[in-house]
Amino acid sequence: MGTLTLAEQDRLLADPNPLYFRYSQIQGGNACAEHAHPWGQLSLISLGVMVVEVGGERLVAPPDYLIWVPANLPHSAFNEQTLDYTSIYVSHALAPRLPAEPQLLALTPLLRALLEDFTQRRVGHMEDEWDARQGALFIEKLARTRCQPSYLPQSRDRLLAPLLAALQAAPEDNRTLVEWARALHTTERTLARRCQKELGMSLGQWRTRLRLVKALDWLRGEMPVQEIAWRLGYASTSAFIAMFQREQGCAPQRYRQQLGQPVA
């Protein structure tokens, strides 16, 4: 008998009660073909960025977010980095508490603490009444957390689409909102409104996220931290390190150590 696919493994599982945890390590460059789960699924990663494609949209998520995909919704996934991965299946009773559409759900300190307790004990199916209560509390709190469709949202807006494409091609571009408005023959106010409406954040916040995603990729290789900072348009290495520490929770050197890469 060959190796079972994820979908085939799912069919052999008992229903979550109310959650079921599956733990694995995924190698860098891994692509998971399109599949679906009979229950809603939350995906948790330890490092880097995971990309989930569902319904023609791309959800890009770092470790500060859970990726939520409702039951029976076909999706595929890709990750650049080797990482620890936890899949959390949610019972049909609790799943309606979460969004009806795929979303990124922000991890608050309380949510992270509840998850860490489960994962450190390697809980799978919940056979303890207190674990079941903790699982229900976790979903209740998760239902109230901030959600968004993507960590790095895109737009087809006639003003934003070329701007975002230009920044993705040249993340070191430090032009201000005023300078971009002038280049796009519009006003600063109009461009700021479009960013909030289409992206849910300011241009500066989006550019910081783009730079973090680029940095996470480059840190997998041998590029020195100083060069990464320069390529991302930071005036100093310390400014880049401060951004990375704020967004990722650790310094670039520490992140590189976690990847098993030499510190540079």
mmCIF file of C-alpha atoms in Angstrom:
data_model
loop_
_atom_site.group_PDB
_atom_site.id
_atom_site.type_symbol
_atom_site.label_atom_id
_atom_site.label_comp_id
_atom_site.label_asym_id
_atom_site.label_seq_id
_atom_site.Cartn_x
_atom_site.Cartn_y
_atom_site.Cartn_z
ATOM 1 C CA MET A 1 0.000 0.000 0.000
ATOM 2 C CA GLY A 2 1.380 3.455 -0.936
ATOM 3 C CA THR A 3 1.628 6.461 1.344
ATOM 4 C CA LEU A 4 -1.768 7.921 2.151
ATOM 5 C CA THR A 5 -2.508 11.471 1.089
ATOM 6 C CA LEU A 6 -3.609 14.039 3.678
ATOM 7 C CA ALA A 7 -7.197 13.752 2.493
ATOM 8 C CA GLU A 8 -7.079 9.963 2.836
ATOM 9 C CA GLN A 9 -5.532 10.240 6.317
ATOM 10 C CA ASP A 10 -8.306 12.648 7.322
ATOM 11 C CA ARG A 11 -11.008 10.147 6.436
ATOM 12 C CA LEU A 12 -9.498 7.707 8.935
ATOM 13 C CA LEU A 13 -9.602 10.208 11.806
ATOM 14 C CA ALA A 14 -12.297 10.429 14.432
ATOM 15 C CA ASP A 15 -14.155 13.749 14.639
ATOM 16 C CA PRO A 16 -12.321 16.500 16.559
ATOM 17 C CA ASN A 17 -13.484 16.674 20.171
ATOM 18 C CA PRO A 18 -13.590 19.683 19.902
ATOM 19 C CA LEU A 19 -10.089 20.107 18.402
ATOM 20 C CA TYR A 20 -7.589 17.688 16.911
ATOM 21 C CA PHE A 21 -3.878 18.562 16.615
ATOM 22 C CA ARG A 22 -1.526 17.053 14.021
ATOM 23 C CA TYR A 23 2.197 17.865 14.206
ATOM 24 C CA SER A 24 4.813 17.622 11.473
ATOM 25 C CA GLN A 25 7.955 19.200 10.075
ATOM 26 C CA ILE A 26 7.737 20.489 6.516
ATOM 27 C CA GLN A 27 10.849 20.789 4.382
ATOM 28 C CA GLY A 28 11.665 24.097 2.683
ATOM 29 C CA GLY A 29 10.354 24.496 -0.838
ATOM 30 C CA ASN A 30 7.453 22.131 -0.102
ATOM 31 C CA ALA A 31 4.306 22.422 -2.216
ATOM 32 C CA CYS A 32 1.132 20.708 -1.023
ATOM 33 C CA ALA A 33 -1.225 19.921 -3.903
ATOM 34 C CA GLU A 34 -4.829 21.058 -3.808
ATOM 35 C CA HIS A 35 -6.895 19.142 -1.267
ATOM 36 C CA ALA A 36 -9.739 19.653 1.210
ATOM 37 C CA HIS A 37 -10.494 18.613 4.794
ATOM 38 C CA PRO A 38 -13.818 17.379 6.209
ATOM 39 C CA TRP A 39 -13.397 19.862 9.096
ATOM 40 C CA GLY A 40 -12.348 23.473 9.359
ATOM 41 C CA GLN A 41 -8.552 23.760 9.612
ATOM 42 C CA LEU A 42 -6.239 26.166 11.425
ATOM 43 C CA SER A 43 -2.588 26.136 10.316
ATOM 44 C CA LEU A 44 0.232 27.221 12.644
ATOM 45 C CA ILE A 45 3.873 27.606 11.547
ATOM 46 C CA SER A 46 7.003 28.144 13.622
ATOM 47 C CA LEU A 47 9.132 30.204 11.201
ATOM 48 C CA GLY A 48 9.066 32.119 7.977
ATOM 49 C CA VAL A 49 5.987 32.459 5.819
ATOM 50 C CA MET A 50 3.349 30.044 4.540
ATOM 51 C CA VAL A 51 1.307 30.705 1.411
ATOM 52 C CA VAL A 52 -2.140 29.110 1.039
ATOM 53 C CA GLU A 53 -4.029 29.438 -2.245
ATOM 54 C CA VAL A 54 -7.787 29.058 -2.030
ATOM 55 C CA GLY A 55 -10.515 30.193 -4.391
ATOM 56 C CA GLY A 56 -8.011 31.993 -6.611
ATOM 57 C CA GLU A 57 -6.692 34.081 -3.706
ATOM 58 C CA ARG A 58 -3.325 33.877 -1.912
ATOM 59 C CA LEU A 59 -3.172 34.014 1.894
ATOM 60 C CA VAL A 60 0.362 34.910 2.989
ATOM 61 C CA ALA A 61 1.000 34.385 6.705
ATOM 62 C CA PRO A 62 3.973 34.651 9.092
ATOM 63 C CA PRO A 63 4.000 32.857 12.492
ATOM 64 C CA ASP A 64 2.006 35.631 14.200
ATOM 65 C CA TYR A 65 -1.149 34.464 12.432
ATOM 66 C CA LEU A 66 -3.205 31.295 12.125
ATOM 67 C CA ILE A 67 -4.519 30.464 8.656
ATOM 68 C CA TRP A 68 -8.196 29.481 8.800
ATOM 69 C CA VAL A 69 -9.743 27.434 5.970
ATOM 70 C CA PRO A 70 -13.374 26.279 6.407
ATOM 71 C CA ALA A 71 -14.348 22.638 5.882
ATOM 72 C CA ASN A 72 -14.458 21.054 2.419
ATOM 73 C CA LEU A 73 -12.841 24.061 0.736
ATOM 74 C CA PRO A 74 -10.133 23.022 -1.785
ATOM 75 C CA HIS A 75 -6.789 24.703 -1.153
ATOM 76 C CA SER A 76 -3.063 24.246 -1.766
ATOM 77 C CA ALA A 77 -0.061 25.430 0.250
ATOM 78 C CA PHE A 78 3.594 26.341 -0.167
ATOM 79 C CA ASN A 79 6.420 27.229 2.221
ATOM 80 C CA GLU A 80 9.934 28.458 1.458
ATOM 81 C CA GLN A 81 11.481 27.535 4.825
ATOM 82 C CA THR A 82 11.813 24.250 6.670
ATOM 83 C CA LEU A 83 9.475 24.692 9.628
ATOM 84 C CA ASP A 84 7.477 23.007 12.347
ATOM 85 C CA TYR A 85 3.843 22.844 11.330
ATOM 86 C CA THR A 86 0.733 22.233 13.410
ATOM 87 C CA SER A 87 -2.624 21.514 11.796
ATOM 88 C CA ILE A 88 -5.640 22.047 14.056
ATOM 89 C CA TYR A 89 -8.989 20.593 12.982
ATOM 90 C CA VAL A 90 -12.085 22.234 14.470
ATOM 91 C CA SER A 91 -15.297 20.345 15.224
ATOM 92 C CA HIS A 92 -18.462 21.140 13.283
ATOM 93 C CA ALA A 93 -19.982 22.396 16.538
ATOM 94 C CA LEU A 94 -17.304 25.093 17.055
ATOM 95 C CA ALA A 95 -16.392 25.952 13.450
ATOM 96 C CA PRO A 96 -19.378 28.349 12.981
ATOM 97 C CA ARG A 97 -17.769 30.605 15.615
ATOM 98 C CA LEU A 98 -14.989 31.345 13.082
ATOM 99 C CA PRO A 99 -15.247 33.260 9.773
ATOM 100 C CA ALA A 100 -17.219 31.740 6.904
ATOM 101 C CA GLU A 101 -14.378 32.612 4.500
ATOM 102 C CA PRO A 102 -10.616 31.823 4.623
ATOM 103 C CA GLN A 103 -8.871 34.355 6.843
ATOM 104 C CA LEU A 104 -5.710 35.078 8.782
ATOM 105 C CA LEU A 105 -6.413 35.229 12.522
ATOM 106 C CA ALA A 106 -3.985 37.180 14.696
ATOM 107 C CA LEU A 107 -2.427 35.353 17.651
ATOM 108 C CA THR A 108 -2.788 37.346 20.880
ATOM 109 C CA PRO A 109 -0.572 36.488 23.897
ATOM 110 C CA LEU A 110 -3.459 34.535 25.476
ATOM 111 C CA LEU A 111 -4.166 32.564 22.303
ATOM 112 C CA ARG A 112 -0.467 31.775 21.927
ATOM 113 C CA ALA A 113 -0.263 30.603 25.547
ATOM 114 C CA LEU A 114 -3.262 28.279 25.102
ATOM 115 C CA LEU A 115 -1.718 26.861 21.927
ATOM 116 C CA GLU A 116 1.706 26.405 23.494
ATOM 117 C CA ASP A 117 0.169 24.391 26.310
ATOM 118 C CA PHE A 118 -1.452 22.023 23.821
ATOM 119 C CA THR A 119 1.588 21.738 21.557
ATOM 120 C CA GLN A 120 4.139 21.261 24.359
ATOM 121 C CA ARG A 121 2.051 18.343 25.669
ATOM 122 C CA ARG A 122 1.574 17.068 22.103
ATOM 123 C CA VAL A 123 -2.183 16.835 22.559
ATOM 124 C CA GLY A 124 -3.846 15.088 19.599
ATOM 125 C CA HIS A 125 -7.428 13.996 20.210
ATOM 126 C CA MET A 126 -8.767 15.513 23.410
ATOM 127 C CA GLU A 127 -9.578 12.823 25.951
ATOM 128 C CA ASP A 128 -9.509 15.115 28.979
ATOM 129 C CA GLU A 129 -12.542 17.218 29.942
ATOM 130 C CA TRP A 130 -10.330 20.161 30.875
ATOM 131 C CA ASP A 131 -8.554 20.034 27.520
ATOM 132 C CA ALA A 132 -11.944 20.122 25.805
ATOM 133 C CA ARG A 133 -12.906 23.191 27.841
ATOM 134 C CA GLN A 134 -9.587 24.825 27.002
ATOM 135 C CA GLY A 135 -10.204 24.057 23.332
ATOM 136 C CA ALA A 136 -13.628 25.683 23.472
ATOM 137 C CA LEU A 137 -12.130 28.735 25.227
ATOM 138 C CA PHE A 138 -9.428 28.942 22.556
ATOM 139 C CA ILE A 139 -12.033 29.049 19.758
ATOM 140 C CA GLU A 140 -14.180 31.553 21.667
ATOM 141 C CA LYS A 141 -11.196 33.897 22.076
ATOM 142 C CA LEU A 142 -10.079 33.276 18.489
ATOM 143 C CA ALA A 143 -13.536 34.311 17.262
ATOM 144 C CA ARG A 144 -12.917 37.735 18.794
ATOM 145 C CA THR A 145 -9.399 38.288 17.450
ATOM 146 C CA ARG A 146 -8.414 40.509 14.539
ATOM 147 C CA CYS A 147 -8.773 38.827 11.159
ATOM 148 C CA GLN A 148 -7.760 39.753 7.628
ATOM 149 C CA PRO A 149 -7.693 38.014 4.245
ATOM 150 C CA SER A 150 -3.896 38.202 3.808
ATOM 151 C CA TYR A 151 -0.769 39.420 5.575
ATOM 152 C CA LEU A 152 0.358 41.008 2.303
ATOM 153 C CA PRO A 153 -2.886 41.866 0.470
ATOM 154 C CA GLN A 154 -2.919 42.758 -3.227
ATOM 155 C CA SER A 155 -5.177 45.047 -5.227
ATOM 156 C CA ARG A 156 -6.376 45.447 -8.798
ATOM 157 C CA ASP A 157 -7.082 49.134 -8.193
ATOM 158 C CA ARG A 158 -5.749 51.235 -11.082
ATOM 159 C CA LEU A 159 -3.645 53.366 -8.734
ATOM 160 C CA LEU A 160 -2.485 50.738 -6.262
ATOM 161 C CA ALA A 161 -1.762 47.841 -8.631
ATOM 162 C CA PRO A 162 1.210 49.521 -10.364
ATOM 163 C CA LEU A 163 2.458 50.958 -7.063
ATOM 164 C CA LEU A 164 2.464 47.558 -5.317
ATOM 165 C CA ALA A 165 4.061 45.886 -8.327
ATOM 166 C CA ALA A 166 6.818 48.516 -8.332
ATOM 167 C CA LEU A 167 7.524 48.002 -4.628
ATOM 168 C CA GLN A 168 7.626 44.223 -5.011
ATOM 169 C CA ALA A 169 10.189 44.639 -7.798
ATOM 170 C CA ALA A 170 12.182 47.208 -5.789
ATOM 171 C CA PRO A 171 11.478 46.886 -2.030
ATOM 172 C CA GLU A 172 14.283 49.386 -1.344
ATOM 173 C CA ASP A 173 12.146 52.165 -2.886
ATOM 174 C CA ASN A 174 11.667 54.708 -0.097
ATOM 175 C CA ARG A 175 9.411 57.163 -1.896
ATOM 176 C CA THR A 176 6.867 58.784 0.397
ATOM 177 C CA LEU A 177 3.114 58.774 -0.097
ATOM 178 C CA VAL A 178 3.371 62.337 -1.436
ATOM 179 C CA GLU A 179 6.011 61.296 -3.980
ATOM 180 C CA TRP A 180 3.980 58.288 -5.088
ATOM 181 C CA ALA A 181 0.863 60.438 -5.439
ATOM 182 C CA ARG A 182 2.783 62.820 -7.664
ATOM 183 C CA ALA A 183 4.132 59.942 -9.788
ATOM 184 C CA LEU A 184 0.634 58.484 -10.178
ATOM 185 C CA HIS A 185 -0.957 61.887 -10.940
ATOM 186 C CA THR A 186 -3.254 61.826 -7.938
ATOM 187 C CA THR A 187 -3.399 63.363 -4.464
ATOM 188 C CA GLU A 188 -1.876 62.130 -1.212
ATOM 189 C CA ARG A 189 -5.333 62.004 0.363
ATOM 190 C CA THR A 190 -6.792 59.910 -2.477
ATOM 191 C CA LEU A 191 -3.902 57.463 -2.367
ATOM 192 C CA ALA A 192 -4.104 57.142 1.428
ATOM 193 C CA ARG A 193 -7.850 56.394 1.181
ATOM 194 C CA ARG A 194 -7.254 53.752 -1.490
ATOM 195 C CA CYS A 195 -4.639 52.048 0.697
ATOM 196 C CA GLN A 196 -6.975 51.843 3.665
ATOM 197 C CA LYS A 197 -9.922 50.689 1.548
ATOM 198 C CA GLU A 198 -8.072 48.136 -0.603
ATOM 199 C CA LEU A 199 -5.302 46.964 1.737
ATOM 200 C CA GLY A 200 -6.717 47.686 5.184
ATOM 201 C CA MET A 201 -3.507 49.471 6.153
ATOM 202 C CA SER A 202 -1.267 52.391 5.244
ATOM 203 C CA LEU A 203 1.307 52.256 2.462
ATOM 204 C CA GLY A 204 4.081 52.354 5.075
ATOM 205 C CA GLN A 205 2.645 49.339 6.912
ATOM 206 C CA TRP A 206 2.313 47.380 3.652
ATOM 207 C CA ARG A 207 5.897 48.201 2.638
ATOM 208 C CA THR A 208 7.179 47.028 6.030
ATOM 209 C CA ARG A 209 5.367 43.710 5.601
ATOM 210 C CA LEU A 210 6.773 43.318 2.098
ATOM 211 C CA ARG A 211 10.288 43.925 3.407
ATOM 212 C CA LEU A 212 9.808 41.406 6.196
ATOM 213 C CA VAL A 213 8.669 38.734 3.714
ATOM 214 C CA LYS A 214 11.722 39.478 1.527
ATOM 215 C CA ALA A 215 14.033 39.375 4.552
ATOM 216 C CA LEU A 216 12.647 36.016 5.711
ATOM 217 C CA ASP A 217 13.465 34.588 2.291
ATOM 218 C CA TRP A 218 16.969 36.090 2.037
ATOM 219 C CA LEU A 219 17.910 34.999 5.558
ATOM 220 C CA ARG A 220 17.642 31.401 4.373
ATOM 221 C CA GLY A 221 20.738 31.985 2.255
ATOM 222 C CA GLU A 222 24.192 33.370 2.986
ATOM 223 C CA MET A 223 23.501 37.052 2.321
ATOM 224 C CA PRO A 224 24.933 39.137 5.213
ATOM 225 C CA VAL A 225 22.409 40.965 7.381
ATOM 226 C CA GLN A 226 24.049 44.275 6.451
ATOM 227 C CA GLU A 227 23.456 43.615 2.753
ATOM 228 C CA ILE A 228 19.847 42.571 3.377
ATOM 229 C CA ALA A 229 19.272 45.861 5.204
ATOM 230 C CA TRP A 230 20.792 47.788 2.296
ATOM 231 C CA ARG A 231 18.778 45.891 -0.329
ATOM 232 C CA LEU A 232 15.596 46.662 1.582
ATOM 233 C CA GLY A 233 16.293 50.385 1.658
ATOM 234 C CA TYR A 234 17.166 50.825 5.337
ATOM 235 C CA ALA A 235 19.517 53.670 6.210
ATOM 236 C CA SER A 236 21.321 51.469 8.744
ATOM 237 C CA THR A 237 21.581 47.829 9.757
ATOM 238 C CA SER A 238 20.270 48.707 13.215
ATOM 239 C CA ALA A 239 17.080 50.163 11.695
ATOM 240 C CA PHE A 240 16.479 46.907 9.822
ATOM 241 C CA ILE A 241 17.189 44.812 12.934
ATOM 242 C CA ALA A 242 14.731 46.925 14.952
ATOM 243 C CA MET A 243 11.992 46.364 12.341
ATOM 244 C CA PHE A 244 12.675 42.627 12.213
ATOM 245 C CA GLN A 245 12.679 42.323 16.007
ATOM 246 C CA ARG A 246 9.382 44.215 16.237
ATOM 247 C CA GLU A 247 7.634 42.213 13.523
ATOM 248 C CA GLN A 248 9.129 38.751 14.059
ATOM 249 C CA GLY A 249 9.896 38.726 17.777
ATOM 250 C CA CYS A 250 13.594 37.944 17.386
ATOM 251 C CA ALA A 251 16.709 39.424 15.784
ATOM 252 C CA PRO A 252 17.699 38.374 12.237
ATOM 253 C CA GLN A 253 20.765 36.554 13.595
ATOM 254 C CA ARG A 254 18.605 34.575 16.005
ATOM 255 C CA TYR A 255 16.136 33.751 13.231
ATOM 256 C CA ARG A 256 18.999 32.508 11.063
ATOM 257 C CA GLN A 257 20.211 30.292 13.913
ATOM 258 C CA GLN A 258 16.715 28.794 14.206
ATOM 259 C CA LEU A 259 16.902 27.931 10.521
ATOM 260 C CA GLY A 260 20.236 26.187 11.099
ATOM 261 C CA GLN A 261 21.982 28.751 8.915
ATOM 262 C CA PRO A 262 25.396 30.327 9.693
ATOM 263 C CA VAL A 263 25.104 33.753 11.328
ATOM 264 C CA ALA A 264 26.341 36.544 9.054
#
